[in-house]
């Protein structure tokens, strides 16, 4: 039998490497069925299992095969499997599952290699080269609130995971900087500050209050409303005075957003609704020339199969709307930015809008009919953040909760808990501040990311800042503890990486080693399903596996000290990479 040397392309990805082996075996076992994909997943009875035998049997049983049933197909798959250093043994279970046990030596060697070559050698490789992630996207002149938390955090994590997987990611902030609300804001600005050139951030003060006051005028004063509507026309027609006022409001708002992004360590490039404005007319023209746009009650619309309302692309007053901007942005991303995968993050309430305009884009031939083929689009929807009353999370005064207030409180509570443990006596004020921030913001992010995004979750500081259970605080503690074990050994860990060897003789050592090696395939799954909670679950189980290992295997001062210190270091490295992908800052002492 041919021996296959472990595939360099999938270093640190046993699932992919096994798939390569079984690919060879499938070709030898059923040469007449050329397009069978290997079905490999983590196993119940082995480390992994290959699930092809049952499906294959249903295909070949009517074709005069020599096999007598699925178990026989499974046996042949084992017999034809190329010998490989990674496989210890294979066996058949139940109706034909092929169980695979990996070689402990090979697991150990893979971890040793990662310690020398770095964790980036374990990064998965996706089939896509460039993606757009459209996330956060608040509205100008409104403050960022708890509703923006999920889009910003989930979007950032998806972007980080894709970047780690060698995808070029265009992080896009599709801010609401164009629309009818600007008429009332600009007119109100002219009223309050006739010399609008000299307007500063401090003069306008709280932009949120400014917005509310202008909205009140708009609702109560018909004359002001008339002026505001005219202002929109002038702004959109390119009047320089109105453009200048608009730019001023956008700038003030943008500076506020930037402070929040800096605190959350989120990077975004703004291309707001206004950016696509110059392209809209041509895009509508292209859609019309394909016969997609029809007149309907004075508006121009696209009828989309499966929806009883049409997608309005030009309003009856000749103005453009969300659909016109979104279709144009999609056209731009496909044709100008050459993106192969475009991912949109908004709450589930906007799902229908996305499904409609995706369908319109398919009808126009911009996207393939099959939603798994590239270029492809995905709407990543998420549920609401709820309060203790199970309704949308709001303040006691029934106002929306400002994002800056949440960040402040997370940090303050985290700091108070550290002071209660006497850390203000042990650490410098800077250290206390940095660690309080890392733990507070980390807790906020992890509580959001660990929930399957399709459901809402109840916001609770007490729960997210608990140091027991599935929380960032517990995980950051676990990481700090591992760092402390390594420090207490007094050994030079970088020296050990070069010369030391890992042995996985104890069951708890092997279980930890195997879990470490499943990091890459977990990131890959989280990317392909667009579910960050998959990575959170992996991280929590990793800390659990480490606890079992540490309870059963003495590290410092044992005969196996070198090997076990290397396992501690490998665990810390994988944890840090998980933290990085989740946008959480690791702490080294707690």
Coordinates of C-alpha atoms in Angstrom, one line a residue:
X1 CA 0.0 0.0 0.0
X2 CA 1.2 3.5 -0.8
X3 CA 2.2 5.5 2.3
X4 CA 1.0 9.0 2.2
X5 CA 3.0 11.6 4.1
X6 CA 0.8 14.0 6.1
X7 CA -0.5 16.7 3.8
X8 CA 1.3 20.1 4.3
X9 CA -1.8 22.0 3.2
X10 CA -3.8 20.8 6.1
X11 CA -1.2 20.8 8.9
X12 CA -3.0 20.7 12.2
X13 CA -6.3 19.7 10.6
X14 CA -6.8 15.9 11.2
X15 CA -10.3 16.0 9.7
X16 CA -9.0 17.3 6.4
X17 CA -6.0 15.0 6.4
X18 CA -8.2 11.9 7.0
X19 CA -10.5 13.1 4.2
X20 CA -7.5 13.0 1.9
X21 CA -6.7 9.4 2.9
X22 CA -10.3 8.3 2.6
X23 CA -10.5 10.0 -0.8
X24 CA -7.8 7.6 -2.1
X25 CA -9.5 4.6 -0.4
X26 CA -12.9 5.5 -1.9
X27 CA -11.4 5.7 -5.4
X28 CA -10.0 2.2 -4.9
X29 CA -13.1 0.7 -3.3
X30 CA -15.7 2.1 -5.7
X31 CA -13.8 3.1 -8.9
X32 CA -17.1 3.5 -10.8
X33 CA -18.4 6.2 -8.4
X34 CA -16.0 9.0 -9.0
X35 CA -17.6 11.9 -7.2
X36 CA -18.0 10.6 -3.7
X37 CA -17.0 13.1 -1.0
X38 CA -15.4 11.6 2.1
X39 CA -17.7 12.1 5.1
X40 CA -15.4 12.5 8.1
X41 CA -16.5 13.7 11.5
X42 CA -15.4 13.5 15.2
X43 CA -16.3 9.9 16.3
X44 CA -18.3 8.5 19.2
X45 CA -16.1 5.4 19.5
X46 CA -12.9 6.5 17.8
X47 CA -11.3 9.9 17.5
X48 CA -13.0 10.3 14.1
X49 CA -15.4 8.3 11.9
X50 CA -15.9 7.9 8.2
X51 CA -19.6 7.7 7.4
X52 CA -19.6 6.8 3.7
X53 CA -20.4 3.0 3.8
X54 CA -24.2 3.3 4.3
X55 CA -24.7 6.0 1.6
X56 CA -22.4 4.1 -0.8
X57 CA -24.3 0.9 -0.3
X58 CA -27.6 2.5 -1.2
X59 CA -26.0 3.7 -4.5
X60 CA -24.2 0.4 -5.5
X61 CA -26.6 -2.3 -4.2
X62 CA -28.6 -2.4 -7.4
X63 CA -25.5 -2.4 -9.6
X64 CA -24.3 -6.0 -9.2
X65 CA -21.7 -5.2 -6.6
X66 CA -19.5 -7.8 -4.9
X67 CA -20.3 -6.3 -1.5
X68 CA -22.9 -7.9 0.8
X69 CA -23.8 -4.8 2.8
X70 CA -22.5 -1.6 4.4
X71 CA -20.2 -3.3 6.9
X72 CA -18.4 -5.0 3.9
X73 CA -18.1 -1.7 2.2
X74 CA -16.6 -0.3 5.5
X75 CA -14.1 -3.2 5.7
X76 CA -13.0 -2.5 2.1
X77 CA -12.5 1.2 2.9
X78 CA -10.2 0.2 5.8
X79 CA -8.3 -2.3 3.6
X80 CA -7.8 0.3 0.8
X81 CA -6.8 3.1 3.2
X82 CA -3.2 4.1 2.5
X83 CA -0.9 3.5 5.5
X84 CA -0.2 6.7 7.2
X85 CA 1.8 7.8 10.3
X86 CA -1.4 9.6 11.6
X87 CA -3.6 6.5 11.9
X88 CA -3.1 4.1 14.8
X89 CA -6.0 1.7 14.0
X90 CA -9.4 1.4 12.2
X91 CA -12.5 -0.7 13.1
X92 CA -16.1 -1.1 12.0
X93 CA -19.0 -0.2 14.2
X94 CA -22.7 -0.7 13.9
X95 CA -24.1 -0.6 10.3
X96 CA -20.7 0.3 8.8
X97 CA -19.2 3.3 10.5
X98 CA -15.4 3.2 10.1
X99 CA -13.9 4.3 13.4
X100 CA -10.4 5.8 13.3
X101 CA -8.0 6.1 16.2
X102 CA -5.2 8.6 15.7
X103 CA -1.6 7.8 16.7
X104 CA -0.7 9.5 20.0
X105 CA 2.9 9.9 18.6
X106 CA 1.6 11.7 15.6
X107 CA -0.7 14.0 17.7
X108 CA 2.3 14.8 19.9
X109 CA 4.6 15.5 16.9
X110 CA 1.9 17.8 15.4
X111 CA 1.8 19.8 18.6
X112 CA 5.6 19.9 18.8
X113 CA 5.7 21.3 15.2
X114 CA 3.2 24.0 16.0
X115 CA 5.2 25.1 19.1
X116 CA 8.2 25.6 16.8
X117 CA 6.5 26.9 13.6
X118 CA 3.7 28.9 15.2
X119 CA 0.0 28.5 15.4
X120 CA -0.5 30.3 12.0
X121 CA 0.6 27.0 10.4
X122 CA -2.6 25.5 11.8
X123 CA -4.8 28.1 10.0
X124 CA -7.5 26.6 7.8
X125 CA -7.6 27.3 4.1
X126 CA -10.9 28.4 2.7
X127 CA -11.8 28.3 -1.0
X128 CA -12.5 32.0 -1.1
X129 CA -9.8 34.7 -1.6
X130 CA -11.7 38.0 -0.9
X131 CA -14.8 38.7 1.2
X132 CA -16.8 41.7 2.3
X133 CA -18.1 41.7 5.8
X134 CA -20.7 44.5 6.2
X135 CA -21.3 45.0 9.9
X136 CA -22.0 47.5 12.7
X137 CA -23.4 50.2 10.3
X138 CA -25.0 52.7 12.8
X139 CA -27.0 55.7 11.6
X140 CA -25.3 59.1 11.6
X141 CA -26.5 61.5 14.3
X142 CA -27.7 58.7 16.4
X143 CA -25.7 57.2 19.2
X144 CA -24.6 53.6 19.1
X145 CA -26.8 51.6 21.4
X146 CA -27.1 48.0 22.6
X147 CA -28.7 47.0 19.3
X148 CA -25.4 47.7 17.5
X149 CA -23.5 45.5 20.0
X150 CA -24.3 42.2 18.3
X151 CA -23.7 43.4 14.7
X152 CA -20.3 44.9 15.7
X153 CA -19.0 42.0 17.8
X154 CA -20.3 39.1 15.7
X155 CA -19.1 40.9 12.5
X156 CA -15.6 41.6 14.0
X157 CA -15.2 37.9 15.0
X158 CA -16.3 36.6 11.6
X159 CA -13.9 39.0 10.0
X160 CA -11.0 37.9 12.3
X161 CA -11.7 34.2 11.7
X162 CA -11.8 34.7 7.9
X163 CA -8.6 36.8 8.0
X164 CA -6.9 34.0 10.1
X165 CA -8.1 31.6 7.4
X166 CA -6.1 33.6 4.8
X167 CA -9.1 35.4 3.3
X168 CA -8.6 39.1 2.4
X169 CA -11.5 40.8 4.2
X170 CA -12.9 44.2 3.3
X171 CA -14.5 45.3 6.6
X172 CA -17.3 47.6 5.6
X173 CA -19.2 50.1 7.8
X174 CA -22.3 50.8 5.8
X175 CA -23.4 53.8 7.9
X176 CA -26.7 55.4 7.4
X177 CA -25.4 58.8 6.2
X178 CA -27.9 59.6 3.5
X179 CA -31.6 59.9 3.8
X180 CA -34.6 62.1 4.7
X181 CA -33.4 62.7 8.3
X182 CA -30.6 64.9 7.1
X183 CA -33.1 67.5 5.8
X184 CA -34.4 68.2 9.4
X185 CA -30.9 68.0 10.9
X186 CA -29.4 70.5 8.4
X187 CA -32.3 72.9 8.7
X188 CA -32.1 72.7 12.5
X189 CA -28.4 73.4 12.4
X190 CA -28.9 76.5 10.2
X191 CA -31.6 77.7 12.7
X192 CA -29.4 77.2 15.8
X193 CA -26.1 78.3 14.2
X194 CA -26.7 80.7 11.3
X195 CA -22.9 80.8 10.8
X196 CA -22.7 77.0 10.4
X197 CA -19.0 77.2 9.3
X198 CA -17.9 77.8 12.9
X199 CA -20.0 74.9 14.4
X200 CA -17.9 72.7 16.6
X201 CA -18.6 69.4 18.4
X202 CA -19.0 71.2 21.7
X203 CA -21.5 73.7 20.3
X204 CA -23.8 71.0 19.1
X205 CA -23.1 69.0 22.3
X206 CA -25.0 65.8 22.5
X207 CA -25.8 64.8 19.0
X208 CA -28.5 62.5 20.3
X209 CA -30.4 65.4 21.9
X210 CA -29.8 67.5 18.8
X211 CA -31.5 64.7 16.8
X212 CA -34.4 64.5 19.2
X213 CA -35.0 68.3 19.2
X214 CA -34.9 68.5 15.4
X215 CA -37.3 65.5 15.1
X216 CA -39.7 67.3 17.5
X217 CA -39.7 70.4 15.3
X218 CA -40.2 68.3 12.2
X219 CA -43.2 66.5 13.8
X220 CA -44.9 69.7 15.2
X221 CA -44.0 72.5 12.8
X222 CA -45.4 72.1 9.2
X223 CA -43.3 75.1 8.0
X224 CA -40.1 73.5 9.3
X225 CA -41.1 70.2 7.8
X226 CA -41.5 71.8 4.4
X227 CA -38.1 73.4 4.7
X228 CA -36.5 70.1 5.8
X229 CA -38.0 68.3 2.8
X230 CA -36.6 70.9 0.5
X231 CA -33.2 70.6 2.2
X232 CA -33.1 66.9 1.3
X233 CA -33.7 67.7 -2.4
X234 CA -30.9 70.4 -2.2
X235 CA -28.5 68.0 -0.4
X236 CA -29.1 65.2 -2.9
X237 CA -28.8 67.7 -5.8
X238 CA -25.3 68.6 -4.6
X239 CA -25.9 72.2 -3.2
X240 CA -22.4 73.0 -1.7
X241 CA -23.8 74.8 1.4
X242 CA -26.0 71.8 2.3
X243 CA -23.2 69.4 1.4
X244 CA -20.9 71.2 3.8
X245 CA -23.4 71.1 6.7
X246 CA -24.0 67.4 6.0
X247 CA -20.3 66.7 6.1
X248 CA -20.0 68.5 9.4
X249 CA -22.8 66.4 11.1
X250 CA -21.2 63.2 9.7
X251 CA -17.8 64.1 11.0
X252 CA -19.1 64.8 14.5
X253 CA -21.0 61.5 14.5
X254 CA -18.0 59.6 13.1
X255 CA -15.8 60.8 15.9
X256 CA -18.2 59.4 18.4
X257 CA -18.4 56.1 16.7
X258 CA -14.6 55.9 16.5
X259 CA -14.3 56.1 20.3
X260 CA -16.6 53.1 20.7
X261 CA -14.7 51.1 18.0
X262 CA -11.4 51.9 19.7
X263 CA -12.6 50.6 23.0
X264 CA -14.0 47.4 21.4
X265 CA -10.7 47.1 19.4
X266 CA -12.8 46.8 16.2
X267 CA -11.4 48.1 12.9
X268 CA -13.8 49.1 10.1
X269 CA -13.6 51.1 6.9
X270 CA -16.5 53.4 6.3
X271 CA -18.3 53.3 3.0
X272 CA -21.7 54.7 3.9
X273 CA -24.9 54.8 1.9
X274 CA -23.8 58.1 0.3
X275 CA -20.8 56.4 -1.2
X276 CA -22.9 54.4 -3.6
X277 CA -25.2 57.3 -4.6
X278 CA -23.3 58.2 -7.8
X279 CA -23.7 54.7 -9.1
X280 CA -27.4 54.1 -8.4
X281 CA -28.9 55.5 -11.6
X282 CA -26.7 53.3 -13.8
X283 CA -27.4 50.2 -11.8
X284 CA -31.2 50.8 -12.0
X285 CA -30.7 51.4 -15.8
X286 CA -28.9 48.1 -16.1
X287 CA -31.7 46.3 -14.2
X288 CA -34.3 48.0 -16.4
X289 CA -32.4 47.0 -19.6
X290 CA -32.7 43.4 -18.5
X291 CA -36.5 43.8 -18.2
X292 CA -36.5 43.5 -14.4
X293 CA -37.9 46.9 -13.4
X294 CA -41.7 47.6 -13.9
X295 CA -43.9 50.6 -13.2
X296 CA -46.3 50.0 -10.2
X297 CA -48.5 52.6 -8.6
X298 CA -46.1 55.4 -9.8
X299 CA -43.1 53.7 -8.3
X300 CA -40.5 51.5 -10.2
X301 CA -40.3 48.0 -8.7
X302 CA -38.9 44.5 -9.2
X303 CA -41.3 41.6 -8.7
X304 CA -39.6 38.8 -6.9
X305 CA -40.9 35.2 -6.9
X306 CA -42.2 34.0 -3.6
X307 CA -43.0 37.5 -2.2
X308 CA -46.4 39.1 -2.5
X309 CA -45.0 42.6 -2.3
X310 CA -42.6 44.0 -4.9
X311 CA -39.1 45.4 -4.2
X312 CA -39.4 49.2 -4.7
X313 CA -36.2 50.5 -6.3
X314 CA -37.4 54.1 -7.2
X315 CA -40.1 55.7 -5.0
X316 CA -43.1 57.4 -6.6
X317 CA -41.5 60.8 -5.9
X318 CA -38.4 59.7 -7.9
X319 CA -36.2 59.2 -4.8
X320 CA -34.1 56.2 -4.0
X321 CA -34.4 54.0 -1.0
X322 CA -32.7 51.1 0.9
X323 CA -33.3 48.6 -1.9
X324 CA -31.7 51.0 -4.5
X325 CA -28.7 51.6 -2.3
X326 CA -28.3 47.9 -1.3
X327 CA -28.5 46.6 -4.9
X328 CA -26.0 49.2 -5.9
X329 CA -23.6 48.4 -3.1
X330 CA -23.9 44.7 -4.1
X331 CA -23.1 45.6 -7.7
X332 CA -20.1 47.6 -6.6
X333 CA -18.8 44.9 -4.3
X334 CA -19.0 42.3 -7.1
X335 CA -17.7 44.4 -10.0
X336 CA -15.4 47.0 -8.5
X337 CA -14.2 45.3 -5.3
X338 CA -14.3 41.8 -6.9
X339 CA -15.5 40.2 -3.7
X340 CA -16.4 36.5 -3.9
X341 CA -18.4 36.3 -0.6
X342 CA -20.4 39.2 0.8
X343 CA -21.7 38.8 4.4
X344 CA -24.2 41.2 5.9
X345 CA -24.9 41.4 9.6
X346 CA -28.2 42.8 10.8
X347 CA -30.9 41.7 13.2
X348 CA -33.3 39.0 12.0
X349 CA -36.0 41.6 11.5
X350 CA -34.4 42.6 8.2
X351 CA -34.2 39.1 6.9
X352 CA -37.1 39.5 4.3
X353 CA -35.5 42.6 2.8
X354 CA -32.2 40.8 2.3
X355 CA -33.9 37.7 0.8
X356 CA -35.8 39.9 -1.6
X357 CA -32.8 41.8 -2.9
X358 CA -30.6 38.7 -3.1
X359 CA -33.3 37.1 -5.2
X360 CA -33.5 40.2 -7.4
X361 CA -29.7 40.0 -7.9
X362 CA -30.0 36.4 -8.9
X363 CA -32.7 37.3 -11.3
X364 CA -30.3 39.9 -12.8
X365 CA -27.7 37.2 -13.3
X366 CA -25.3 38.9 -10.8
X367 CA -25.3 35.8 -8.6
X368 CA -25.5 32.1 -9.3
X369 CA -28.8 30.4 -8.7
X370 CA -27.2 28.0 -6.2
X371 CA -26.5 29.8 -3.0
X372 CA -23.5 27.6 -2.2
X373 CA -21.6 28.6 -5.3
X374 CA -19.3 31.7 -5.4
X375 CA -19.8 34.6 -5.7
X376 CA -22.2 34.2 -2.9
X377 CA -24.1 36.4 -0.4
X378 CA -25.2 35.6 3.2
X379 CA -27.4 37.5 5.6
X380 CA -26.1 36.8 9.0
X381 CA -29.1 37.6 11.2
X382 CA -29.2 37.6 15.0
X383 CA -31.8 37.7 17.8
X384 CA -32.4 40.6 20.2
X385 CA -30.6 41.5 23.4
X386 CA -33.3 41.1 26.1
X387 CA -33.8 42.6 29.5
X388 CA -34.7 40.7 32.7
X389 CA -38.4 41.2 31.6
X390 CA -37.7 39.2 28.4
X391 CA -38.4 42.3 26.3
X392 CA -36.0 44.4 24.3
X393 CA -33.2 45.6 26.7
X394 CA -33.9 49.2 27.7
X395 CA -33.0 51.6 30.6
X396 CA -35.4 52.1 33.5
X397 CA -36.6 55.2 31.8
X398 CA -37.5 53.1 28.8
X399 CA -34.7 54.6 26.7
X400 CA -32.3 52.6 24.5
X401 CA -29.2 51.6 26.3
X402 CA -26.1 53.5 25.1
X403 CA -23.2 51.3 24.2
X404 CA -20.7 53.6 26.0
X405 CA -22.7 53.2 29.2
X406 CA -22.5 49.4 28.9
X407 CA -18.8 49.5 28.4
X408 CA -18.3 51.8 31.3
X409 CA -20.3 49.6 33.6
X410 CA -18.6 46.4 32.5
X411 CA -15.2 47.9 33.3
X412 CA -16.3 49.4 36.6
X413 CA -17.8 46.2 37.9
X414 CA -14.8 44.2 36.8
X415 CA -12.5 46.7 38.6
X416 CA -14.6 46.5 41.7
X417 CA -14.4 42.7 41.8
X418 CA -10.5 42.9 41.4
X419 CA -10.3 45.5 44.2
X420 CA -12.4 43.3 46.4
X421 CA -9.8 40.6 45.9
X422 CA -7.1 43.0 47.0
X423 CA -5.5 43.3 43.6
X424 CA -5.2 47.1 43.9
X425 CA -2.5 46.4 46.6
X426 CA -0.6 44.0 44.4
X427 CA -0.7 45.8 41.0
X428 CA 0.1 49.2 39.7
X429 CA -2.9 51.5 38.9
X430 CA -2.2 51.0 35.2
X431 CA -2.2 47.2 35.5
X432 CA -5.4 47.3 37.5
X433 CA -7.0 49.5 34.8
X434 CA -5.8 47.4 31.9
X435 CA -6.9 44.1 33.4
X436 CA -10.3 45.5 34.5
X437 CA -10.8 46.6 30.9
X438 CA -9.7 43.3 29.4
X439 CA -12.0 41.3 31.7
X440 CA -15.0 43.7 31.5
X441 CA -15.0 44.1 27.8
X442 CA -14.1 40.4 27.3
X443 CA -17.1 39.4 29.5
X444 CA -19.4 41.6 27.4
X445 CA -18.2 40.1 24.1
X446 CA -18.1 36.5 25.2
X447 CA -21.6 36.6 26.6
X448 CA -22.9 37.7 23.3
X449 CA -20.8 35.4 21.1
X450 CA -21.3 32.2 23.0
X451 CA -25.1 32.2 22.3
X452 CA -26.2 30.9 18.9
X453 CA -26.7 34.2 17.1
X454 CA -30.1 33.1 15.8
X455 CA -31.6 33.4 19.3
X456 CA -31.8 36.4 21.6
X457 CA -30.1 36.4 25.0
X458 CA -30.9 38.0 28.3
X459 CA -28.4 40.7 29.3
X460 CA -27.0 40.2 32.8
X461 CA -23.8 41.7 34.2
X462 CA -23.9 39.3 37.1
X463 CA -23.9 36.3 34.9
X464 CA -21.3 37.5 32.4
X465 CA -18.9 38.6 35.1
X466 CA -19.2 35.4 37.1
X467 CA -15.9 33.6 37.5
X468 CA -17.5 30.1 37.4
X469 CA -19.0 28.4 34.3
X470 CA -19.0 29.3 30.7
X471 CA -17.8 33.0 30.9
X472 CA -14.9 35.0 29.7
X473 CA -13.9 35.6 33.3
X474 CA -13.5 31.9 33.9
X475 CA -11.6 31.4 30.7
X476 CA -9.3 34.4 31.3
X477 CA -8.6 32.9 34.8
X478 CA -7.8 29.5 33.2
X479 CA -5.3 31.2 30.9
X480 CA -3.7 33.2 33.7
X481 CA -3.4 30.0 35.7
X482 CA -1.6 28.1 32.9
X483 CA 0.8 31.1 32.5
X484 CA 1.5 30.9 36.3
X485 CA 2.2 27.2 36.2
X486 CA 4.8 27.8 33.4
X487 CA 6.3 30.8 35.3
X488 CA 6.6 28.7 38.6
X489 CA 8.6 26.0 36.8
X490 CA 11.4 28.4 36.4
X491 CA 12.1 26.8 33.0
X492 CA 12.9 28.7 29.8
X493 CA 9.8 27.7 27.7
X494 CA 11.3 28.9 24.4
X495 CA 14.3 26.7 25.0
X496 CA 12.1 23.7 25.8
X497 CA 10.1 24.2 22.6
X498 CA 13.3 23.6 20.6
X499 CA 14.6 20.6 22.5
X500 CA 11.7 19.1 24.4
X501 CA 9.5 16.2 23.4
X502 CA 5.8 15.6 24.2
X503 CA 4.5 12.2 25.3
X504 CA 0.8 11.6 25.6
X505 CA 0.8 8.4 27.8
X506 CA -1.9 9.3 30.3
X507 CA -5.5 9.3 29.0
X508 CA -6.0 13.0 30.1
X509 CA -2.8 14.0 28.2
X510 CA -4.0 12.4 25.0
X511 CA -7.5 13.9 25.3
X512 CA -6.0 17.3 25.7
X513 CA -3.7 16.8 22.8
X514 CA -6.5 15.6 20.5
X515 CA -8.7 18.6 21.5
X516 CA -5.8 21.0 20.7
X517 CA -5.5 19.4 17.3
X518 CA -9.2 20.1 16.6
X519 CA -8.7 23.9 16.7
X520 CA -8.2 24.4 12.9
X521 CA -11.3 22.4 11.9
X522 CA -13.3 24.3 14.6
X523 CA -12.4 27.7 13.1
X524 CA -13.2 26.3 9.6
X525 CA -16.6 25.2 10.8
X526 CA -17.3 28.5 12.5
X527 CA -16.4 30.3 9.2
X528 CA -18.4 28.1 6.9
X529 CA -21.5 28.1 9.2
X530 CA -21.0 31.8 10.2
X531 CA -21.5 30.8 13.8
X532 CA -19.0 32.2 16.3
X533 CA -20.5 30.2 19.2
X534 CA -18.9 27.1 17.7
X535 CA -15.5 28.6 18.6
X536 CA -16.7 29.7 22.1
X537 CA -17.8 26.1 22.8
X538 CA -14.4 24.8 21.6
X539 CA -12.6 27.2 23.9
X540 CA -14.7 26.3 26.9
X541 CA -14.2 22.6 26.4
X542 CA -10.5 23.2 26.0
X543 CA -10.3 24.8 29.4
X544 CA -12.3 21.8 30.8
X545 CA -9.9 19.3 29.2
X546 CA -7.0 21.2 30.6
X547 CA -8.6 21.1 34.1
X548 CA -8.9 17.3 33.8
X549 CA -5.3 17.0 32.7
X550 CA -4.0 19.3 35.5
X551 CA -6.0 17.4 38.2
X552 CA -4.6 14.0 37.0
X553 CA -1.1 14.9 35.9
X554 CA 1.4 16.7 38.1
X555 CA 3.4 19.1 36.0
X556 CA 6.1 20.9 38.0
X557 CA 8.6 18.5 39.6
X558 CA 7.3 15.4 37.9
X559 CA 9.4 13.0 35.7
X560 CA 7.2 14.2 32.7
X561 CA 7.7 17.9 33.5
X562 CA 9.1 18.9 30.1
X563 CA 6.4 17.2 28.1
X564 CA 3.7 18.5 30.4
X565 CA 5.0 22.1 30.4
X566 CA 4.9 21.9 26.6
X567 CA 1.3 20.8 26.7
X568 CA 0.6 23.8 29.1
X569 CA 2.3 26.1 26.6
X570 CA 0.4 24.7 23.6
X571 CA -2.9 25.1 25.5
X572 CA -2.1 28.7 26.4
X573 CA -1.2 29.4 22.7
X574 CA -4.4 28.0 21.4
X575 CA -6.4 29.8 24.0
X576 CA -4.8 33.1 23.1
X577 CA -5.6 32.5 19.4
X578 CA -9.2 31.8 20.4
X579 CA -9.3 35.0 22.5
X580 CA -7.8 37.0 19.6
X581 CA -10.4 35.6 17.1
X582 CA -13.2 36.5 19.6
X583 CA -11.7 40.0 20.0
X584 CA -10.8 39.4 23.7
X585 CA -7.6 40.6 25.3
X586 CA -5.8 37.8 27.2
X587 CA -4.6 38.5 30.7
X588 CA -1.5 36.8 32.1
X589 CA -2.2 37.2 35.8
X590 CA -5.4 37.4 37.8

